[in-house]
Coordinates of N, CA and C in Angstrom, one line a residue:
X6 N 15.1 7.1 30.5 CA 15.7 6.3 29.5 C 17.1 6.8 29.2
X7 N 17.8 6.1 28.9 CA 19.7 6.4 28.7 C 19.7 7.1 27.6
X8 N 20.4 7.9 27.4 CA 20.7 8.7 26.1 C 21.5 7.5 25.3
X9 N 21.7 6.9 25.3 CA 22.5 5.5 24.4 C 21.1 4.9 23.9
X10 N 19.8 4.7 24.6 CA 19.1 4.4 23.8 C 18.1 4.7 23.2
X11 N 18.1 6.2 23.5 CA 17.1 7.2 22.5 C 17.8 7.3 21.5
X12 N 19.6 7.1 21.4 CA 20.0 7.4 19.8 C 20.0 6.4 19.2
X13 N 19.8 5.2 19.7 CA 19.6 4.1 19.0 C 18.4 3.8 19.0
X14 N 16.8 4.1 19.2 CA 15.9 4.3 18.6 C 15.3 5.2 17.9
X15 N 16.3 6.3 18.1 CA 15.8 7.5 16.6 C 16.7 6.9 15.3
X16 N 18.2 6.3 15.5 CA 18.7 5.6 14.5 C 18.1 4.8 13.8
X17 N 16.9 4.0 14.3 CA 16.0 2.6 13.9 C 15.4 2.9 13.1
X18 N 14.8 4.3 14.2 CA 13.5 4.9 13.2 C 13.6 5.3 12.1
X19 N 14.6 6.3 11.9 CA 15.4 6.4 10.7 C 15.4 6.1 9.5
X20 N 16.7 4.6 9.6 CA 17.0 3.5 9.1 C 16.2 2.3 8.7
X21 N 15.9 2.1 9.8 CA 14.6 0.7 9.2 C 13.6 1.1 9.1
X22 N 12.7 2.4 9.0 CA 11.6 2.7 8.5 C 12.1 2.4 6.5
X23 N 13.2 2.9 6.6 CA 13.3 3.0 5.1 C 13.3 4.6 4.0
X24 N 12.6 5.7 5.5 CA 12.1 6.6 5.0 C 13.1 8.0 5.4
X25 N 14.6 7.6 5.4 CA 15.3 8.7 6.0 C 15.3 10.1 5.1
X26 N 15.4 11.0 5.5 CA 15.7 12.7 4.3 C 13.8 11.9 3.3
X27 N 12.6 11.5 4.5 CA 11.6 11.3 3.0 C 11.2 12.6 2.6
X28 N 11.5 13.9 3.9 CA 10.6 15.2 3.0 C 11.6 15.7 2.2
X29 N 13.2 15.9 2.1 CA 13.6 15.7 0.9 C 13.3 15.0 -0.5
X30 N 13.2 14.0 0.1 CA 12.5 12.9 -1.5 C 11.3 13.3 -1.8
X31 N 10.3 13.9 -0.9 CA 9.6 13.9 -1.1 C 9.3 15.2 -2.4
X32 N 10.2 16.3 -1.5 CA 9.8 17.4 -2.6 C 10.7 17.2 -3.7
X33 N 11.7 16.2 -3.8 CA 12.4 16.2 -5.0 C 11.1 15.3 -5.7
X34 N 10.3 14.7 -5.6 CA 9.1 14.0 -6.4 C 8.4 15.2 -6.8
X35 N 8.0 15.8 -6.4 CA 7.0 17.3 -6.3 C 8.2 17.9 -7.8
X36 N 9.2 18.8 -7.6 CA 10.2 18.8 -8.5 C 10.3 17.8 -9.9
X37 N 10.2 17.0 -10.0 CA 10.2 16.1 -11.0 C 8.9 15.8 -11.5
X38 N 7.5 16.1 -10.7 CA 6.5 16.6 -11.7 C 6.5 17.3 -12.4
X39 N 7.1 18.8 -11.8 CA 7.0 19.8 -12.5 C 7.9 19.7 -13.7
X40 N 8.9 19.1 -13.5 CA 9.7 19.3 -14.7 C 9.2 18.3 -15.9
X41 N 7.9 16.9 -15.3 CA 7.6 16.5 -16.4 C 6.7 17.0 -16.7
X42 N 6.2 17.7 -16.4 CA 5.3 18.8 -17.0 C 5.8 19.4 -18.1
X43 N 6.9 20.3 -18.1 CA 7.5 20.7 -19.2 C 8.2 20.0 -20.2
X44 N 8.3 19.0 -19.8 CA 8.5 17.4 -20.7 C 7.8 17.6 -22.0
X45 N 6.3 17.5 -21.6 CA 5.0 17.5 -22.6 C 4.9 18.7 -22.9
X46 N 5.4 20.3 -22.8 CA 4.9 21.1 -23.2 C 5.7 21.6 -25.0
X47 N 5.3 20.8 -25.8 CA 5.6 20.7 -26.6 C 7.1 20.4 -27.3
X48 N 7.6 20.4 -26.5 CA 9.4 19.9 -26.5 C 9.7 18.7 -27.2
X49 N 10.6 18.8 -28.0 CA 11.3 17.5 -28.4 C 11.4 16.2 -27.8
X50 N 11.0 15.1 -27.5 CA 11.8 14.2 -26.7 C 13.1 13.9 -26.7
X51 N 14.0 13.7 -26.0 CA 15.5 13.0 -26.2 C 15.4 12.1 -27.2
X52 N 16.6 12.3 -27.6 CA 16.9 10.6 -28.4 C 17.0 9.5 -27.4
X53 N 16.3 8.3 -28.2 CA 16.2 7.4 -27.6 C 15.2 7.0 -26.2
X54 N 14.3 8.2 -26.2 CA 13.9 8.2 -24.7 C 12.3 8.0 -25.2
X55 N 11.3 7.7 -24.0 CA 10.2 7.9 -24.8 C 9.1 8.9 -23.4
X56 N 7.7 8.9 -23.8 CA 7.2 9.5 -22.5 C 6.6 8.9 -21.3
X57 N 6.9 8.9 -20.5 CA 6.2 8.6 -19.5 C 5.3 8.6 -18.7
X58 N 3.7 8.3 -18.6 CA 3.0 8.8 -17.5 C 2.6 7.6 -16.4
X59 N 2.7 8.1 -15.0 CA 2.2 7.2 -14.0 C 2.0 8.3 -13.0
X60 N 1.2 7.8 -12.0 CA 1.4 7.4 -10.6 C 1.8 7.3 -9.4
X61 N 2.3 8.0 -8.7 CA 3.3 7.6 -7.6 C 3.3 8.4 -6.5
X62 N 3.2 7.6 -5.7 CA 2.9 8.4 -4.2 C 1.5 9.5 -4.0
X63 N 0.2 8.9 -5.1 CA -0.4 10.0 -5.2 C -0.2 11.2 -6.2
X64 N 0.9 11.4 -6.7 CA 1.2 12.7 -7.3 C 1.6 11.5 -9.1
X65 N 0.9 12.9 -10.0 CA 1.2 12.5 -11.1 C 2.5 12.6 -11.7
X66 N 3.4 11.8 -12.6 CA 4.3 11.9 -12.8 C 4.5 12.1 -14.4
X67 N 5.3 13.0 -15.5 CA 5.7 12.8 -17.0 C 6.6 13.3 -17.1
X68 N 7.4 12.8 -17.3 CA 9.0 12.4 -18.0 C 9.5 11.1 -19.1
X69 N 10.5 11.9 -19.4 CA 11.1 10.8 -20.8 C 12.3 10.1 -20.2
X70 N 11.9 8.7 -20.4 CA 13.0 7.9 -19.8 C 13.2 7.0 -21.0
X71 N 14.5 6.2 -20.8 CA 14.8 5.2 -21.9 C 14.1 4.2 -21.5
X72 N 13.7 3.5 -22.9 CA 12.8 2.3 -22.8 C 13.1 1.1 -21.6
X73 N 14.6 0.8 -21.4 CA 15.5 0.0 -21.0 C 15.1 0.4 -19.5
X74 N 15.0 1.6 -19.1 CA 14.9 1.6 -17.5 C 14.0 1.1 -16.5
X75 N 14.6 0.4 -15.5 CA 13.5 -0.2 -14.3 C 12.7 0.3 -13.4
X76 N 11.5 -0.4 -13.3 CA 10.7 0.9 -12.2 C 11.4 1.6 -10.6
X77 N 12.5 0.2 -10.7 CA 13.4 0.4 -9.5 C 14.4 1.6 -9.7
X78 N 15.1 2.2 -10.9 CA 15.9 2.7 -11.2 C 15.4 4.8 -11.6
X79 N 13.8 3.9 -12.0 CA 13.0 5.4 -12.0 C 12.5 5.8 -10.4
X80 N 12.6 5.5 -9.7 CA 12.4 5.5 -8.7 C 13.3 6.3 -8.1
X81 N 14.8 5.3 -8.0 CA 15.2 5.7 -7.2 C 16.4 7.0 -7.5
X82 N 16.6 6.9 -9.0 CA 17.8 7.5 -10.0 C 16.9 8.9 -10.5
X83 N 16.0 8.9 -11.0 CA 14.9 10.0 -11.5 C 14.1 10.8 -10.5
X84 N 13.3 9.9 -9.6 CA 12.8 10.8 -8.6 C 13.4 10.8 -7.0
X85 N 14.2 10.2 -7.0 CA 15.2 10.3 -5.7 C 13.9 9.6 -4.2
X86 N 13.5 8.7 -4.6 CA 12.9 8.1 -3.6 C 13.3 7.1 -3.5
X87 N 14.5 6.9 -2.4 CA 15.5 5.9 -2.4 C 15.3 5.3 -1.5
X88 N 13.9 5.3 -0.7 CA 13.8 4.5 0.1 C 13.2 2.9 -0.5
X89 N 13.0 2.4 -1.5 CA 13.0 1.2 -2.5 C 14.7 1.0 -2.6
X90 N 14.9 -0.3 -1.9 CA 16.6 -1.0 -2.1 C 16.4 -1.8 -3.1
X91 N 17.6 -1.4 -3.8 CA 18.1 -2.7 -4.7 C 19.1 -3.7 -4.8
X92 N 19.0 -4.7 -4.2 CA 19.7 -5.5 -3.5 C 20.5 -6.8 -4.7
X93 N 19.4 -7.8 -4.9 CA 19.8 -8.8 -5.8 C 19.9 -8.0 -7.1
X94 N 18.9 -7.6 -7.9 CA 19.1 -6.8 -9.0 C 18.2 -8.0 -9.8
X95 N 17.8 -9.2 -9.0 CA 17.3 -10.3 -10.2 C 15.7 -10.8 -9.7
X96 N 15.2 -10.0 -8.9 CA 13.8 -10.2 -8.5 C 13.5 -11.3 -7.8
X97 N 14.7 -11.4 -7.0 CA 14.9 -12.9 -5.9 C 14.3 -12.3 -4.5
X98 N 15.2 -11.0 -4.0 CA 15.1 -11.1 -2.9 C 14.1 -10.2 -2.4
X99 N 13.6 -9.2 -2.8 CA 12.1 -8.4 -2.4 C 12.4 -7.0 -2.1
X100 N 14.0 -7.2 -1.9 CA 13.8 -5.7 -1.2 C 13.3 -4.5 -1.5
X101 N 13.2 -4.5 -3.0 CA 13.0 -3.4 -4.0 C 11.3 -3.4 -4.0
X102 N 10.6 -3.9 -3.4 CA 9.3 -4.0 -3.1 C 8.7 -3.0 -3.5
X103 N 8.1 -3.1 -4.0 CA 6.6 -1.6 -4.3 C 5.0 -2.3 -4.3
X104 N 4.4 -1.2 -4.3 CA 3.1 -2.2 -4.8 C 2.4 -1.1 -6.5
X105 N 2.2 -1.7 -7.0 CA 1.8 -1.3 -8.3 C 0.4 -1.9 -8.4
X106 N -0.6 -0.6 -8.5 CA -2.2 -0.7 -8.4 C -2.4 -1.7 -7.3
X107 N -1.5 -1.5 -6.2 CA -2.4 -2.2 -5.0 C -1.5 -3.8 -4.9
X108 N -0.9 -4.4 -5.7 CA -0.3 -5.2 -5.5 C 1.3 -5.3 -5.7
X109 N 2.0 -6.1 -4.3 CA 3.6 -6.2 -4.3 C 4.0 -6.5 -5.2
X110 N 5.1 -5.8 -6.1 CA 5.6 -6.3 -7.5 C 7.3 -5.9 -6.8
X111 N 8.6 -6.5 -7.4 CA 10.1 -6.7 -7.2 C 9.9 -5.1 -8.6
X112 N 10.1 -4.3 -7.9 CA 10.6 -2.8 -8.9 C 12.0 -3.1 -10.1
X113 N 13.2 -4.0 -9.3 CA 14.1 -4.3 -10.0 C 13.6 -4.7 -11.2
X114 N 12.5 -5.6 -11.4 CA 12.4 -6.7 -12.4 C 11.4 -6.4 -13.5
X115 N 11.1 -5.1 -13.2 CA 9.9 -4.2 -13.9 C 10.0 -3.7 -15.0
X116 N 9.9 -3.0 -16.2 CA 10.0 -2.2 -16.6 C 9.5 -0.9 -16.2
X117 N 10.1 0.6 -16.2 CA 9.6 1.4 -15.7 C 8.1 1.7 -16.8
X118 N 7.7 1.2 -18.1 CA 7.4 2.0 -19.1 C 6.4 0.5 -18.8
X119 N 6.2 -0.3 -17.8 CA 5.3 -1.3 -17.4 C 3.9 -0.9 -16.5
X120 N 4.6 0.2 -16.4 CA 3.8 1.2 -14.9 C 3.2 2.1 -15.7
X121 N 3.3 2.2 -16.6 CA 2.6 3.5 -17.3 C 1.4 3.7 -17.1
X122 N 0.5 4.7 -16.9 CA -1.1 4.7 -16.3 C -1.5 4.2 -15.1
X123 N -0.3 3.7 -14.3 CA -0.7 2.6 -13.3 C -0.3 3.9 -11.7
X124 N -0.3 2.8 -10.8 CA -0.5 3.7 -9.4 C 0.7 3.1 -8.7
X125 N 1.8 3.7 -8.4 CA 3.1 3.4 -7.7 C 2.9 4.0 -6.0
X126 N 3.1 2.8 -5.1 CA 3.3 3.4 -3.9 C 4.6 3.0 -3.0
X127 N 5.2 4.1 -3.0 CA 6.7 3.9 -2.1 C 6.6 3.7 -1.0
X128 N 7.9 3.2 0.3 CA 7.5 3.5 1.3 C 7.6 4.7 2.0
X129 N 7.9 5.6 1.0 CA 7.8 7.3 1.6 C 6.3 7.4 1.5
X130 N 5.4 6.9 0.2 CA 4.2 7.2 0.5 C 3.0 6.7 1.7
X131 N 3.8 5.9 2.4 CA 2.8 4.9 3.6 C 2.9 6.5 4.6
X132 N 3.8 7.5 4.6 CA 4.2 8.6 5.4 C 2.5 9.8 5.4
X133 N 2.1 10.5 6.5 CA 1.6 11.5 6.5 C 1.9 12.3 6.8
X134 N 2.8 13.3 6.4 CA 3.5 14.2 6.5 C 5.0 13.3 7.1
X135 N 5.5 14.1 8.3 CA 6.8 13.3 9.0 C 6.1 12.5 10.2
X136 N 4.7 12.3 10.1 CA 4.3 10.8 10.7 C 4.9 9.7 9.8
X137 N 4.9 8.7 10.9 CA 4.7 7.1 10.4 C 3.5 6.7 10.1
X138 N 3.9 6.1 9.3 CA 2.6 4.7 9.2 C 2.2 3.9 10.4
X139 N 1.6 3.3 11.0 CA 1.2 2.6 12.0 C 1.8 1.2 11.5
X140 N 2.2 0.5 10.2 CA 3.2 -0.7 10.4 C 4.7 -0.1 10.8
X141 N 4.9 0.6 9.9 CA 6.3 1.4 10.1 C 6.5 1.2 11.4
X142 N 5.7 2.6 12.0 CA 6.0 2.1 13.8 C 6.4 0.8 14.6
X143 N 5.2 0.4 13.9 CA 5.3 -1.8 14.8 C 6.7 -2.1 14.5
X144 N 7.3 -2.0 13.3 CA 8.9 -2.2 13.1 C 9.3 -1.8 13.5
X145 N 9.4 -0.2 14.3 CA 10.3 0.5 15.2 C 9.9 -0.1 16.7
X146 N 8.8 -0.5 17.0 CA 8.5 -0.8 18.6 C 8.8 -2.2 18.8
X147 N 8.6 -2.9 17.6 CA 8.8 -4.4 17.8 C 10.2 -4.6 17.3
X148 N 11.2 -3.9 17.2 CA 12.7 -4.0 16.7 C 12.5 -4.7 15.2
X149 N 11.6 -4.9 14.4 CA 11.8 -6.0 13.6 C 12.6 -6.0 12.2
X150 N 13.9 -5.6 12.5 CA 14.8 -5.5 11.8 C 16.1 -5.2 12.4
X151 N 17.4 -5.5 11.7 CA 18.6 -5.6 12.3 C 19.5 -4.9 11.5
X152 N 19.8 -5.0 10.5 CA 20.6 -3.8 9.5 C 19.9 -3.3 8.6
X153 N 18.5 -3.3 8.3 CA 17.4 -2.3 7.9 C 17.4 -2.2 6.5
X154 N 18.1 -2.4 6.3 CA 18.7 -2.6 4.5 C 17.4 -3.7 3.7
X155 N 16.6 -4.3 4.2 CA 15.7 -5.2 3.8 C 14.1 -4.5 4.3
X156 N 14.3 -3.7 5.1 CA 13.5 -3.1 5.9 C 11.8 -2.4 5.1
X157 N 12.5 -1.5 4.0 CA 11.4 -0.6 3.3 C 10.4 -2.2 2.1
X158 N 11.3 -2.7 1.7 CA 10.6 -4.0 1.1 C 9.5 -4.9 2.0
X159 N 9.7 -5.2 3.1 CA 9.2 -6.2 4.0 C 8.1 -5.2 4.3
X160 N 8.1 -4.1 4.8 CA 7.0 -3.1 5.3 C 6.2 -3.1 3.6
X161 N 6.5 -3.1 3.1 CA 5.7 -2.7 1.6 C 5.0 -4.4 1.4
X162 N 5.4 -5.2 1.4 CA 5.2 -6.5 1.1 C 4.0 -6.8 2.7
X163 N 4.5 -6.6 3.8 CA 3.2 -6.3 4.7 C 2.0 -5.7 4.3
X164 N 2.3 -4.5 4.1 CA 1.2 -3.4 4.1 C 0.1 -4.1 2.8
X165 N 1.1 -4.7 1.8 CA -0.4 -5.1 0.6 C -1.0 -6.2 1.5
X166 N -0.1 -7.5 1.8 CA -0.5 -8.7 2.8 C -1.9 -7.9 3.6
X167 N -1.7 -6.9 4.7 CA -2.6 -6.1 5.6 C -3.9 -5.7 5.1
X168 N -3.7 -5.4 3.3 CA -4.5 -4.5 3.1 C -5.8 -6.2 2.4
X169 N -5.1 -7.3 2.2 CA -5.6 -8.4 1.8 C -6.0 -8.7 2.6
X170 N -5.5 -9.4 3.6 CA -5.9 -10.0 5.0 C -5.5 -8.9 6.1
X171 N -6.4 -8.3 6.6 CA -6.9 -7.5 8.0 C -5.8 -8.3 9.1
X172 N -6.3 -9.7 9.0 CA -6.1 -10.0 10.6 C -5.9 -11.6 10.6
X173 N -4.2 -11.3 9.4 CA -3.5 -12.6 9.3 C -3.3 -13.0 10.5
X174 N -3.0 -14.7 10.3 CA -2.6 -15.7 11.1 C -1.1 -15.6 10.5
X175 N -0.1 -16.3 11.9 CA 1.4 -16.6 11.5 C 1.5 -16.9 10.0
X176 N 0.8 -18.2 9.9 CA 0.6 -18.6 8.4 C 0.9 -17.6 7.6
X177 N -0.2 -17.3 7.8 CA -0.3 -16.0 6.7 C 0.8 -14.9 6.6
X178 N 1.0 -14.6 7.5 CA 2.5 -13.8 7.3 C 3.6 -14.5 6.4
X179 N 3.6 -15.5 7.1 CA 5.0 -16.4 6.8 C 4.6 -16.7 4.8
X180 N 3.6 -17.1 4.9 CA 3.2 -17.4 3.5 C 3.0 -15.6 2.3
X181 N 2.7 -14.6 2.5 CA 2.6 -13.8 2.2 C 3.8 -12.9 2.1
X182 N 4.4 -13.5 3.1 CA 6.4 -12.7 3.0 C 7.1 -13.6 2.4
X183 N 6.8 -14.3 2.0 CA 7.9 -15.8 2.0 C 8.8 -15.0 0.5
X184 N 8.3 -13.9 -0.1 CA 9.4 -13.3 -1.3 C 9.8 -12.5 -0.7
X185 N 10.2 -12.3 0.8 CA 11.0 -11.1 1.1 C 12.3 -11.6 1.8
X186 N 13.4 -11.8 1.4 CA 14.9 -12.3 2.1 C 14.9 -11.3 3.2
X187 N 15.9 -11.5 4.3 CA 16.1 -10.7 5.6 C 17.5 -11.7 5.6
X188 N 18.9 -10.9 5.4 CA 20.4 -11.9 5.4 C 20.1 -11.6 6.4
X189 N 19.8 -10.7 7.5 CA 20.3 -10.6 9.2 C 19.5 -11.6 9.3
X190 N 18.4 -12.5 8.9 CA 17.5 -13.4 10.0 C 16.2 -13.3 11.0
X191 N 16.1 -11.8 10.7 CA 15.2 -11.2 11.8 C 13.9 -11.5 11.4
X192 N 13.5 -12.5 11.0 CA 12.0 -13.4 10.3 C 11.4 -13.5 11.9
X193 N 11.5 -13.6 13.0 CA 10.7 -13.6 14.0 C 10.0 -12.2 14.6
X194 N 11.0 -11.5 14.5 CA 10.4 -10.0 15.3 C 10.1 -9.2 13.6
X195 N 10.1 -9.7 12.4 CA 9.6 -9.2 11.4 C 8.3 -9.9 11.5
X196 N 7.7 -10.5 11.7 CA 6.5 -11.5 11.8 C 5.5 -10.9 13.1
X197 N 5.8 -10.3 14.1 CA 5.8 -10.5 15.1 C 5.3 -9.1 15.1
X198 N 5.9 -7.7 13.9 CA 5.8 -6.2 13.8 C 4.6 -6.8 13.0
X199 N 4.2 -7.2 11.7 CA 3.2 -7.3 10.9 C 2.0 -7.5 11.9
X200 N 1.6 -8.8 12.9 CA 0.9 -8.9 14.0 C 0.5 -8.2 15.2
X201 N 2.0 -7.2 15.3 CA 1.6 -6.1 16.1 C 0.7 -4.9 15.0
X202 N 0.8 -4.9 14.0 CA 0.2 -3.5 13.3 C -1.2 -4.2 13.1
X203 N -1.2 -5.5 12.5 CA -2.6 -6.0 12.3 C -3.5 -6.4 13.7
X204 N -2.8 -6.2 15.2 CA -3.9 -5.8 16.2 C -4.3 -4.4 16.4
X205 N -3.5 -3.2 16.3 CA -3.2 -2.2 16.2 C -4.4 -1.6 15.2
X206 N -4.5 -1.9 13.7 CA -5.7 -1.6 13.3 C -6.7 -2.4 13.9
X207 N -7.0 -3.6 14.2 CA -7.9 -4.3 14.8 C -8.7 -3.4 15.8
X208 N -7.9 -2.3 16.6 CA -7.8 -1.9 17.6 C -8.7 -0.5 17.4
X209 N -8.3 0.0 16.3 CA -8.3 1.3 15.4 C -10.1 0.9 15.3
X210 N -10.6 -0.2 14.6 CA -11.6 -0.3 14.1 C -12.6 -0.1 14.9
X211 N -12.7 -0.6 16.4 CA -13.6 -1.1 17.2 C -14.0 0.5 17.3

């Protein structure tokens, strides 16, 4: 293979996973438990702020955030897991995708203090260690993305779709993504990675 296009498939992998520096993020999450840990150990709260408990990525989280802030913003401003984009800012276009207790919710349009008690999964948490996820991959083998910037939403917005329907039809993609925008267009080889990951577990099962 050309060295021109191992660096433009480790770029992909990268980029359109969504999950670039995730064991950074990752232990900056680890980091930000701890410190809400000391949050609650009898300390003052800030002015203006209140407490926080959730969920996320499996690891528990408590910190004081202002009432005002979005689960998109705790996310990606508090615990540095920036692989959630915020794109429209108005809960139009998906990118900001999470799933909360199992279902795709727009993070932008959230409150963060909405999530409280609840279970947040990023697309750093679809990760086992610095493996991929098995959709992740299908995105990187099936190219199904183009400027990748839309990329961690659409995989998040699959993976709940996957975890509903096993072993969608086109339909069902098309109908189950239909809140995820893609400006590059890449709705065919995005359709086409979902289908590849849902024969892939199909495969997994037998």
């Amino acid at each position: 293979m050309a060295e021109k296009d191992i660096s433009r498939r480790i770029f992909i992998k990268r980029l359109g996973t969504g999950v670039a520096g995730s064991g950074l993020a990752l232990s900056q999450l680890s980091a930000a438990v701890s410190a809400g840990k000391d949050d609650d150990a009898g300390e003052k709260a800030p002015k203006d702020q209140v407490l926080l408990q959730l969920t996320v990525n499996g690891k528990a989280v408590r910190l004081h955030i202002p009432a005002s802030l979005t689960l998109a913003e705790l996310l990606r401003d508090r615990l540095n897991l920036s692989g959630t984009k915020v794109v429209c800012n108005h809960g139009e276009c998906g990118a900001c995708t999470v799933l909360l207790d199992g279902k795709a919710v727009y993070s932008c349009h959230i409150l963060a203090l909405d999530a409280a008690g609840k279970e947040v999964l990023t697309v750093e948490g679809l990760l086992k260690g610095e493996e991929l996820h098995p959709l992740q991959e299908a995105f990187v083998k099936e190219d199904g993305l183009q400027c990748g910037f839309c990329t961690p939403g659409q995989i998040m917005s699959a993976y709940a779709l996957l975890k509903q329907k096993p072993h969608p039809t086109p339909d069902d993609i098309r109908e189950g993504m239909a809140g995820n925008l893609c400006r590059c267009g890449a709705y065919p080889k995005i359709a086409q990675s979902v289908l590849a990951a849902a024969k892939s577990n199909a495969r997994a099962e037998r």
